[in-house]
mmCIF file of C-alpha atoms in Angstrom:
data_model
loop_
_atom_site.group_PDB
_atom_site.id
_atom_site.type_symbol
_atom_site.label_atom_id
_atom_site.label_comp_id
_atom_site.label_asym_id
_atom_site.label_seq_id
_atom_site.Cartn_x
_atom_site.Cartn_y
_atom_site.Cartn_z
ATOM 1 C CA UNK A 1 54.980 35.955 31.712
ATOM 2 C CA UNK A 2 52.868 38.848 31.039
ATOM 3 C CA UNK A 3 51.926 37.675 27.465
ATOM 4 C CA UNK A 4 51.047 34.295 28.685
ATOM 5 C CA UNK A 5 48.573 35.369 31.311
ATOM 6 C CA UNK A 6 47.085 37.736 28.491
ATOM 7 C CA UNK A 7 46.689 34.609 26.464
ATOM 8 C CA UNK A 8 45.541 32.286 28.405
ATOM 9 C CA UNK A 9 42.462 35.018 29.464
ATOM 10 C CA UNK A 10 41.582 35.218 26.064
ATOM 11 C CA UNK A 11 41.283 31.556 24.982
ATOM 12 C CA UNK A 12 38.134 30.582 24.778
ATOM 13 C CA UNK A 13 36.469 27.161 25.009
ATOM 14 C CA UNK A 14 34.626 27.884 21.548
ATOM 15 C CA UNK A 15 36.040 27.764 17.960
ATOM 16 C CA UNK A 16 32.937 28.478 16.261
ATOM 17 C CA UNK A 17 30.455 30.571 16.863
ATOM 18 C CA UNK A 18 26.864 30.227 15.374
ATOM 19 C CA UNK A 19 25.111 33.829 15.146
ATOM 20 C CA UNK A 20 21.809 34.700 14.322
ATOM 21 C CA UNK A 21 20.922 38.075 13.276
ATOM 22 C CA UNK A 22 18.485 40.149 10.849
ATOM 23 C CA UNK A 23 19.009 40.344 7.627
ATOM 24 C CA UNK A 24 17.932 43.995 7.810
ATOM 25 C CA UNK A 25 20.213 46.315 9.782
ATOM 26 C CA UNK A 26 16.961 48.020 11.911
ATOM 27 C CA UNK A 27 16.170 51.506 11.860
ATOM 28 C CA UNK A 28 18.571 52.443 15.192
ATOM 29 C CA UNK A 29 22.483 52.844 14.957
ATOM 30 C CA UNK A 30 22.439 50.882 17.863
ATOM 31 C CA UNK A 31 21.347 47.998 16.567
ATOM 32 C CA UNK A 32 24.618 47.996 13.530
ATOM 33 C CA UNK A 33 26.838 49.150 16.463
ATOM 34 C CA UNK A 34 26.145 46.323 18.040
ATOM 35 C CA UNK A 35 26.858 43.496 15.181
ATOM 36 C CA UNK A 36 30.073 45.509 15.152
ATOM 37 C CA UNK A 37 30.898 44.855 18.608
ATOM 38 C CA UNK A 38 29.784 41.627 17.767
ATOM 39 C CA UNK A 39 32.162 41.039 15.288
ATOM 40 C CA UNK A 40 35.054 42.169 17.037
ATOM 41 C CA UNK A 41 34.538 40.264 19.987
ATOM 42 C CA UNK A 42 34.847 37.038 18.239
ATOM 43 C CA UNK A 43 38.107 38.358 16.273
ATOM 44 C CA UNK A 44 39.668 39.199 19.949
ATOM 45 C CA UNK A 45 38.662 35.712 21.154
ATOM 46 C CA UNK A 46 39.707 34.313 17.814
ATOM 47 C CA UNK A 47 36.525 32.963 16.935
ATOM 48 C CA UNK A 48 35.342 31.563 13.376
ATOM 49 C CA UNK A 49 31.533 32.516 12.598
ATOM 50 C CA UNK A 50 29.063 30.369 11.392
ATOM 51 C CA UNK A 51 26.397 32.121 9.956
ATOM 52 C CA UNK A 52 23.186 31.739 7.691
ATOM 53 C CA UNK A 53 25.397 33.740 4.377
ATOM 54 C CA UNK A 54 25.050 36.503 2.576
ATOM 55 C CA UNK A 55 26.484 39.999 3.140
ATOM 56 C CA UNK A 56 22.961 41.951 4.067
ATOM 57 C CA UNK A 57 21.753 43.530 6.669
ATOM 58 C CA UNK A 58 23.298 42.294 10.329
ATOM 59 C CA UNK A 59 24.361 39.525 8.656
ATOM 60 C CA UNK A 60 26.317 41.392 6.437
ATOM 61 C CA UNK A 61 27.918 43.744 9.123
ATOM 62 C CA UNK A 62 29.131 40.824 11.419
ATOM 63 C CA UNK A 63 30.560 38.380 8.584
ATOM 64 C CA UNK A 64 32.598 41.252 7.597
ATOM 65 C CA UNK A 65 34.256 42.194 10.324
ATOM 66 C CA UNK A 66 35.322 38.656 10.796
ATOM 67 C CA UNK A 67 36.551 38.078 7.786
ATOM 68 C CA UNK A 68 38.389 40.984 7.788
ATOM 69 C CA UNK A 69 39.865 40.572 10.986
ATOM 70 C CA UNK A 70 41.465 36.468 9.849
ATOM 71 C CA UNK A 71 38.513 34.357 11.201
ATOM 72 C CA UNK A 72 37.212 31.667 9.140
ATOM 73 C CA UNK A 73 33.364 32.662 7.729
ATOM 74 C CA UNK A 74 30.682 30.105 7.105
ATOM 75 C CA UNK A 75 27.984 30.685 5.325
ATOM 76 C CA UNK A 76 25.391 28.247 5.013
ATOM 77 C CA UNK A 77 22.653 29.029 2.415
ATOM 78 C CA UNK A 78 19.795 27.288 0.928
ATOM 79 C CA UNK A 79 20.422 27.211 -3.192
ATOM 80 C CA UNK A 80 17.398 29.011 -3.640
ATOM 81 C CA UNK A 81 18.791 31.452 -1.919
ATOM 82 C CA UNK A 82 22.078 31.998 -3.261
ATOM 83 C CA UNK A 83 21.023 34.773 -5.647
ATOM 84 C CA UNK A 84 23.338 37.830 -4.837
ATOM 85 C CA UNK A 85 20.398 40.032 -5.343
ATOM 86 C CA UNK A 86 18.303 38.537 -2.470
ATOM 87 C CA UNK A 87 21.351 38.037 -0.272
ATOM 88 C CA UNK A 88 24.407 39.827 -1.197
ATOM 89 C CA UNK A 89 27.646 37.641 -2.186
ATOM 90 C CA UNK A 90 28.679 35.828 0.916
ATOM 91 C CA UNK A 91 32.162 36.035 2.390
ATOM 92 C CA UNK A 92 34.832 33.530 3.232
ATOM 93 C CA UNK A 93 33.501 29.545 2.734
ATOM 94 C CA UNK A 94 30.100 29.257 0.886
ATOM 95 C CA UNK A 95 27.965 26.065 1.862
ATOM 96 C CA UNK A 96 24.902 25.414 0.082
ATOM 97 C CA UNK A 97 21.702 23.113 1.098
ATOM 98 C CA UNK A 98 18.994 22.125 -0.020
ATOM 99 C CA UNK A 99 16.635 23.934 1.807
ATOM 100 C CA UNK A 100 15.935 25.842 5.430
ATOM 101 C CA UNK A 101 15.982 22.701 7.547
ATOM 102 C CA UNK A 102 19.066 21.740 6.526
ATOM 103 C CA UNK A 103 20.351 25.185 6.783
ATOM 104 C CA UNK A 104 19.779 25.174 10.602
ATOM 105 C CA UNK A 105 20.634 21.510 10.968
ATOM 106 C CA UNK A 106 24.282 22.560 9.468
ATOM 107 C CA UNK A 107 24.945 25.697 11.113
ATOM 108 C CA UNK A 108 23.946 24.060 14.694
ATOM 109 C CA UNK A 109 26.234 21.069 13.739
ATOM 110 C CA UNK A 110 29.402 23.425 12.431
ATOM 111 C CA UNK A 111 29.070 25.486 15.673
ATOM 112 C CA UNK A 112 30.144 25.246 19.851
ATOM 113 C CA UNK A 113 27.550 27.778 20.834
ATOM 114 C CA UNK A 114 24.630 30.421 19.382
ATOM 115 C CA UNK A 115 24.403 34.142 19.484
ATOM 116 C CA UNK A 116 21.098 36.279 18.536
ATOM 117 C CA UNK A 117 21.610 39.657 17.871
ATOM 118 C CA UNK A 118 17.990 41.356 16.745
ATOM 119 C CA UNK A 119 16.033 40.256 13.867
ATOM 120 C CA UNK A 120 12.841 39.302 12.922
ATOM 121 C CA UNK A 121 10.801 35.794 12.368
ATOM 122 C CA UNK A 122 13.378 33.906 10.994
ATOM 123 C CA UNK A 123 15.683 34.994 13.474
ATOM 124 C CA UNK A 124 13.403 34.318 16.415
ATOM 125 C CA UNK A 125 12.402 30.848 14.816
ATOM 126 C CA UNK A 126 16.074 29.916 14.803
ATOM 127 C CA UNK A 127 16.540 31.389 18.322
ATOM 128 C CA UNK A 128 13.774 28.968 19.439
ATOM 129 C CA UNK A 129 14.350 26.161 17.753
ATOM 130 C CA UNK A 130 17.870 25.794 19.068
ATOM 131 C CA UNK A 131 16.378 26.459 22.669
ATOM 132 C CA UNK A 132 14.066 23.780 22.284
ATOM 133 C CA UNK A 133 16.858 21.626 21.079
ATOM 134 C CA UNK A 134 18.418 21.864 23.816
ATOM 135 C CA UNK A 135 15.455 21.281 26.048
ATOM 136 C CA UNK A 136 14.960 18.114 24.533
ATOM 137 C CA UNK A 137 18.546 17.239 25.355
ATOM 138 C CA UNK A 138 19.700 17.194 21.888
ATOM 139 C CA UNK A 139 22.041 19.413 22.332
ATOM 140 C CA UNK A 140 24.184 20.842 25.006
ATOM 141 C CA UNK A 141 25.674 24.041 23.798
ATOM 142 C CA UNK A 142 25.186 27.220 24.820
ATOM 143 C CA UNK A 143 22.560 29.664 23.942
ATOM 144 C CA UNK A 144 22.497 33.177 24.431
ATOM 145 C CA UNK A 145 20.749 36.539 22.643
ATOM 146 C CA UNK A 146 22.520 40.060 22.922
ATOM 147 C CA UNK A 147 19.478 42.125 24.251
ATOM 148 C CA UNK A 148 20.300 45.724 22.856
ATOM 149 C CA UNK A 149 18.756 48.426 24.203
ATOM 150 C CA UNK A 150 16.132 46.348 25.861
ATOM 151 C CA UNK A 151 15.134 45.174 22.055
ATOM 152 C CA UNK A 152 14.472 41.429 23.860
ATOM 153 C CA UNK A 153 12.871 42.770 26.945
ATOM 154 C CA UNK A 154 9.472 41.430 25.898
ATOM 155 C CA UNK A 155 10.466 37.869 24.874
ATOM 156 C CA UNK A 156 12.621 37.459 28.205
ATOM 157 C CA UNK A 157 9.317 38.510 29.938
ATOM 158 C CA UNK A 158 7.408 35.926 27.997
ATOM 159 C CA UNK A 159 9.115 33.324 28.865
ATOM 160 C CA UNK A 160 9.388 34.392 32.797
ATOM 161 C CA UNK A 161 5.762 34.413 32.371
ATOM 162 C CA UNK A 162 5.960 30.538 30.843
ATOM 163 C CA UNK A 163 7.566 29.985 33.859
ATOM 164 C CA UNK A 164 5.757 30.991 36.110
ATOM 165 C CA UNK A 165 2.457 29.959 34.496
ATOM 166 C CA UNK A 166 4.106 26.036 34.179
ATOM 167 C CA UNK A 167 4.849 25.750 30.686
ATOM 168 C CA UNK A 168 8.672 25.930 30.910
ATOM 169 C CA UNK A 169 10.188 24.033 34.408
ATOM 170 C CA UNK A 170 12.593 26.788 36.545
ATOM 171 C CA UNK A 171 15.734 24.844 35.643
ATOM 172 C CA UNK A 172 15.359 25.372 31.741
ATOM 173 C CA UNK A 173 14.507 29.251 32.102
ATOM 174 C CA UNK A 174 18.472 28.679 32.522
ATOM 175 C CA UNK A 175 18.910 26.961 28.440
ATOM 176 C CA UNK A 176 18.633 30.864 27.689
ATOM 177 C CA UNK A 177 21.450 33.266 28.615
ATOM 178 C CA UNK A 178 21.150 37.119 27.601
ATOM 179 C CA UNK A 179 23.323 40.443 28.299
ATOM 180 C CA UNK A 180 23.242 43.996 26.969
ATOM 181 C CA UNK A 181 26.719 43.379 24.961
ATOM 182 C CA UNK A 182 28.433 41.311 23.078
ATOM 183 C CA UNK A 183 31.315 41.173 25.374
ATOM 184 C CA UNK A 184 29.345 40.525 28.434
ATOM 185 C CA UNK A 185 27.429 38.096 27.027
ATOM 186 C CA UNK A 186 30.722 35.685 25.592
ATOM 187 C CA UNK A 187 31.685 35.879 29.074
ATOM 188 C CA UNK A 188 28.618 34.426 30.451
ATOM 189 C CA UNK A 189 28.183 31.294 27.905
ATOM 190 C CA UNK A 190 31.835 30.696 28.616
ATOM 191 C CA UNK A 191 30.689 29.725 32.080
ATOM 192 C CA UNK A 192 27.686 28.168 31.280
ATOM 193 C CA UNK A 193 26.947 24.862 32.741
ATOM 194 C CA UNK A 194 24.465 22.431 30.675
ATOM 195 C CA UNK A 195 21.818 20.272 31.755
ATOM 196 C CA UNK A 196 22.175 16.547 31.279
ATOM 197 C CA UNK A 197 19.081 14.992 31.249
ATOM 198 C CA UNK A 198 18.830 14.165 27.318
ATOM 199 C CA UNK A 199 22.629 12.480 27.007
ATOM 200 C CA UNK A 200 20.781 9.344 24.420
ATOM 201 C CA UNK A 201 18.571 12.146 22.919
ATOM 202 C CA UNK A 202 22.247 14.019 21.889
ATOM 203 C CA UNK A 203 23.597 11.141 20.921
ATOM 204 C CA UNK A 204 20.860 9.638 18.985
ATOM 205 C CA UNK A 205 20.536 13.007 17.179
ATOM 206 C CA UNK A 206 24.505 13.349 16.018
ATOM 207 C CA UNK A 207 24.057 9.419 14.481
ATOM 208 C CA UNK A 208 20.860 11.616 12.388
ATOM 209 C CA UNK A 209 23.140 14.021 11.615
ATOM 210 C CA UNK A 210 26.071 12.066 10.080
ATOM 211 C CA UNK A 211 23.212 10.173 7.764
ATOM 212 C CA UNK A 212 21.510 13.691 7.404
ATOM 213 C CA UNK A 213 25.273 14.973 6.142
ATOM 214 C CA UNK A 214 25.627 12.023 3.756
ATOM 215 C CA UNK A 215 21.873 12.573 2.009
ATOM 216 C CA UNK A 216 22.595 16.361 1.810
ATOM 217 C CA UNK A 217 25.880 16.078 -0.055
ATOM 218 C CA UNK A 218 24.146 13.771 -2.481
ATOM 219 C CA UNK A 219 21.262 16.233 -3.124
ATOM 220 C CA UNK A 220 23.049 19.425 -3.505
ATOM 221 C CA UNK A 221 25.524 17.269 -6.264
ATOM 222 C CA UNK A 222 21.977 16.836 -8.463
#
């Protein structure tokens, strides 16, 4: 009976998690510790990773521990990217596009929800872009960022400050969900409630997305 109850607390309502991270581990332990944590979290919850590929940097650290611990990896990397010097060889499944647009298109269509751990521009620009997605109602899954050691404190304030300045309405300051932790933070997109105000923007988006699929596969064969 025990057992059961221990199971059923740690299903989650995810199978695959997108995460966003630097492909530079950061000049703090903290920083690697937490892409650890990360990656353990997901193993306990039994979560596959979907991920931009490669084996560098954060990237590198939270694919691993996946993999290792029996959750699916997948890595979705533009071709011109694919050279092991610039990325380090990529664990588990190997997906390439054709370029970055389709990289994010794929890895938001693969996954249930999005994590940022700290990075730099492209991780921000794929932090924001998802955000914005979702904004625009063409998508309703959760986003969050693990803020370690206060390393988001400045974009949180920013967009406080959009907030309050009328740029961004009270009711999407909510699209973005943050904690200290990686544990902390599963917790709180498993609760997360979406807005509904863009249901024909979502849908009109996944019809894109199945001709978007069909194109790709017919460029990478070339």
């Amino acid at each position: 009976m025990e057992e059961n109850k221990a199971a059923a607390k740690a299903m989650s309502r995810f199978k695959r998690v997108c995460v966003f991270c630097g492909s530079s581990t950061g000049k703090r332990n903290c920083y690697r510790d937490a892409a650890l944590d990360l990656g353990q979290e997901l193993v306990s919850k039994k979560l596959d990773l979907v991920y931009g590929g490669g084996s560098v940097g954060l990237m590198g650290l939270v694919s691993h521990v996946v993999h290792r611990g029996g959750g699916h990896v997948l890595g979705i990397i533009p071709k011109t990217l694919m050279n092991k010097e610039i990325t380090g060889e990529t664990v588990g499944e190997v997906k390439p596009v054709a370029d970055m647009h389709q990289r994010k298109a794929e890895m938001a269509r693969n996954s249930d929800c999005f994590i940022a751990l700290p990075g730099g521009y492209g991780t921000l620009e794929e932090l924001l872009e998802v955000i914005t997605w979702a904004q625009l109602g063409i998508h309703d899954k959760p986003v969050g960022l693990i803020n370690v050691d206060g390393y988001y404190n400045s974009l949180l304030n920013f967009i406080d400050k959009a907030v309050d300045d009328g740029f961004i309405s009270p009711s999407q300051r909510s699209i973005l969900v943050s904690a200290p932790n990686a544990k902390e933070l599963v917790q709180k997109l498993e609760e997360y409630v979406p807005l509904h105000d863009g249901v024909v923007a979502k849908v009109k988006w996944e019809a894109e997305q199945v001709e978007l699929n069909t194109s790709l596969k017919t460029q990478i064969a070339r």
